[in-house]
Amino acid sequence: MTRVGVIGCGFFAGNHLNAWKQLASEGVELVAVCDMDASKARAAAEAFGIAGVYSDAAAMLAAEKLDLVDIVTQVRSHRPLVELCLNAGVPTIVQKPFGLSLDDCVAMRDLSERLGVPLAVHENFRFQAPLQLAKEILHSGEIGEANWARINFRTAHDIYTGQPYLRTEQKLVINDLGVHVLDVARFFLGEAKHISAETQHRRPDIAGEDTATMLVRHESGAVSVAECTYDARRLPDLFPQVLLELEGTRGSVVVKADYEVVVTANGAARTIMAEPDVQPWMRQPWNVVQDSVVATCAHILQAYRAGEMPGVSAADNVKTIALCEAAYEAAERGVAVVPRG
Ligand code: NAD
Ligand code: 89V
């Protein structure tokens, strides 16, 4: 049995609580929730039948015997909460973006390694069902060595009602969405050598940049174009699907709208549908993300139990954050930038 405590019971936490509840079949027990807004903690505890209810994370850690803590709060609270959990010796997961700065992320990773207490980032987009299928196909060798990709997340879905804090972020789309698309670029093509970027501030009622077009040269020589925007007025609006074009030395994989995956190899093309799982608690259009939340939690849980590093370890995600930081610098200076670290 793995006893899980969740910190943060706001907009996105319902997906984590449902995911952990779904993983009860894998031996997960949700034993405690915490939110500094006590009414949110109580509401989550009632909705999910959780016995431990806290408004202070330190009190939760002192009172409960937890095997895993899942932090689902906004980025400014990540470092203090991660440090609290790691110092209490509890394996921890923290939502994206990992930290407020690359230095903060490196500090959290280093603390985890020094204490020998595992830390992972809930980077879920690479776990979207069609992207997992694309990775399996790449891994099989069928399309040869990957040498080019376009990763695309373009929407005008109203994200600001559910997440009003995004309206006032001075650095918006790279930190909020760039982390996902650049992580997908790394997932398929490996580490980045350098990145260039153009940002646009298209919606005047939003404080930060809401569009980024990024170009990455990977260490392997491969090239990727990573695009994200919250201001693409297109119908149908595919939120929150990630589209992918991946070319290799012998073929290609294209993830199209609505989970259609076209594989070209040996001069022939075939289409595979990679629909996400649908559970009663999931809701359109979020279901592909909700399914990826379950897959992310399951992946990290399995790695922690096996004493292994998850694919989305703190050490891995530091590289995505370094790339985001480099993208902001590239956009500001109008040059290609080598990510730090
Ligand atoms: P939110 O503000 O709605 O909820 C966060 C909750 O955490 C609030 O209820 C707040 O009271 C609580 N909180 C803050 N500091 C705390 C502390 N020190 N101790 C206890 N509780 C505390 O935010 P949200 O929209 O749910 O986003 C949370 C995180 O999830 C963000 O980092 C966001 O980027 C991320 N997110 C990820 C995805 C994804 O697909 N991966 C989607 C949406 C949001
Ligand atoms: O995935 C996210 O991090 C969310 C959303 C899908 C709205 O962009 O912020």
mmCIF file of N, CA, C and O in Angstrom, residues 14 39 54 62 82 86 95 111 114 116 127 133 135 150 255 278 289 292 294 297-298 313:
data_model
loop_
_atom_site.group_PDB
_atom_site.id
_atom_site.type_symbol
_atom_site.label_atom_id
_atom_site.label_comp_id
_atom_site.label_asym_id
_atom_site.label_seq_id
_atom_site.Cartn_x
_atom_site.Cartn_y
_atom_site.Cartn_z
ATOM 1 N N GLY A 14 -8.330 18.271 -8.653
ATOM 2 C CA GLY A 14 -9.341 17.221 -8.820
ATOM 3 C C GLY A 14 -8.837 16.110 -9.737
ATOM 4 O O GLY A 14 -9.142 14.930 -9.537
ATOM 5 N N SER A 39 -11.296 25.585 3.571
ATOM 6 C CA SER A 39 -12.570 25.160 2.972
ATOM 7 C C SER A 39 -12.320 24.287 1.732
ATOM 8 O O SER A 39 -13.066 23.354 1.460
ATOM 9 N N TYR A 54 -5.973 19.022 6.282
ATOM 10 C CA TYR A 54 -5.023 19.984 6.865
ATOM 11 C C TYR A 54 -5.020 21.295 6.091
ATOM 12 O O TYR A 54 -5.260 21.309 4.883
ATOM 13 N N ALA A 62 3.812 16.098 9.808
ATOM 14 C CA ALA A 62 4.104 15.662 11.183
ATOM 15 C C ALA A 62 3.092 14.623 11.659
ATOM 16 O O ALA A 62 3.450 13.684 12.375
ATOM 17 N N VAL A 82 8.418 21.771 -1.633
ATOM 18 C CA VAL A 82 9.293 20.634 -1.979
ATOM 19 C C VAL A 82 10.345 20.455 -0.883
ATOM 20 O O VAL A 82 10.600 19.333 -0.422
ATOM 21 N N LEU A 86 10.832 17.026 1.227
ATOM 22 C CA LEU A 86 12.081 16.265 1.120
ATOM 23 C C LEU A 86 12.765 16.190 2.479
ATOM 24 O O LEU A 86 13.275 15.133 2.880
ATOM 25 N N GLN A 95 3.940 19.659 -9.302
ATOM 26 C CA GLN A 95 3.375 20.028 -10.610
ATOM 27 C C GLN A 95 4.366 20.899 -11.392
ATOM 28 O O GLN A 95 5.298 21.457 -10.845
ATOM 29 N N LEU A 111 18.958 19.017 -3.556
ATOM 30 C CA LEU A 111 18.526 18.614 -2.211
ATOM 31 C C LEU A 111 18.008 17.175 -2.240
ATOM 32 O O LEU A 111 18.344 16.364 -1.368
ATOM 33 N N ARG A 114 20.986 14.929 -2.504
ATOM 34 C CA ARG A 114 21.783 14.913 -1.265
ATOM 35 C C ARG A 114 21.099 14.088 -0.176
ATOM 36 O O ARG A 114 21.744 13.314 0.530
ATOM 37 N N GLY A 116 18.809 11.800 -0.741
ATOM 38 C CA GLY A 116 18.414 10.469 -1.219
ATOM 39 C C GLY A 116 16.905 10.266 -1.163
ATOM 40 O O GLY A 116 16.421 9.146 -1.012
ATOM 41 N N PHE A 127 2.898 12.121 -21.728
ATOM 42 C CA PHE A 127 2.099 10.920 -21.466
ATOM 43 C C PHE A 127 0.747 10.944 -22.187
ATOM 44 O O PHE A 127 -0.066 10.046 -21.981
ATOM 45 N N LEU A 133 2.257 6.516 -28.105
ATOM 46 C CA LEU A 133 2.280 5.599 -29.256
ATOM 47 C C LEU A 133 3.407 6.005 -30.217
ATOM 48 O O LEU A 133 4.170 5.151 -30.699
ATOM 49 N N LYS A 135 6.121 7.494 -29.531
ATOM 50 C CA LYS A 135 7.415 7.143 -28.931
ATOM 51 C C LYS A 135 7.692 5.643 -29.094
ATOM 52 O O LYS A 135 8.816 5.245 -29.402
ATOM 53 N N ARG A 150 8.002 18.780 -35.482
ATOM 54 C CA ARG A 150 7.233 19.987 -35.156
ATOM 55 C C ARG A 150 6.254 19.593 -34.058
ATOM 56 O O ARG A 150 5.512 18.613 -34.213
ATOM 57 N N VAL A 255 1.038 12.906 -35.553
ATOM 58 C CA VAL A 255 -0.117 12.888 -34.650
ATOM 59 C C VAL A 255 -1.022 14.015 -35.082
ATOM 60 O O VAL A 255 -0.671 15.194 -34.995
ATOM 61 N N VAL A 278 -11.145 6.609 -21.299
ATOM 62 C CA VAL A 278 -12.250 7.461 -20.820
ATOM 63 C C VAL A 278 -12.800 6.853 -19.542
ATOM 64 O O VAL A 278 -13.238 5.713 -19.534
ATOM 65 N N VAL A 289 -5.843 15.122 -21.361
ATOM 66 C CA VAL A 289 -4.931 15.553 -20.290
ATOM 67 C C VAL A 289 -5.211 14.740 -19.024
ATOM 68 O O VAL A 289 -4.280 14.293 -18.340
ATOM 69 N N SER A 292 -3.635 11.569 -19.230
ATOM 70 C CA SER A 292 -2.175 11.686 -19.090
ATOM 71 C C SER A 292 -1.770 11.913 -17.629
ATOM 72 O O SER A 292 -0.673 11.539 -17.223
ATOM 73 N N VAL A 294 -3.262 10.431 -15.065
ATOM 74 C CA VAL A 294 -3.248 9.069 -14.500
ATOM 75 C C VAL A 294 -1.948 8.372 -14.907
ATOM 76 O O VAL A 294 -1.267 7.762 -14.075
ATOM 77 N N CYS A 297 1.074 9.796 -12.964
ATOM 78 C CA CYS A 297 1.093 9.327 -11.569
ATOM 79 C C CYS A 297 1.509 7.857 -11.521
ATOM 80 O O CYS A 297 2.343 7.458 -10.693
ATOM 81 N N ALA A 298 0.938 7.040 -12.424
ATOM 82 C CA ALA A 298 1.241 5.601 -12.428
ATOM 83 C C ALA A 298 2.724 5.371 -12.735
ATOM 84 O O ALA A 298 3.381 4.520 -12.116
ATOM 85 N N SER A 313 11.926 12.719 -13.778
ATOM 86 C CA SER A 313 12.614 13.053 -12.523
ATOM 87 C C SER A 313 12.950 14.539 -12.480
ATOM 88 O O SER A 313 12.957 15.227 -13.515
#
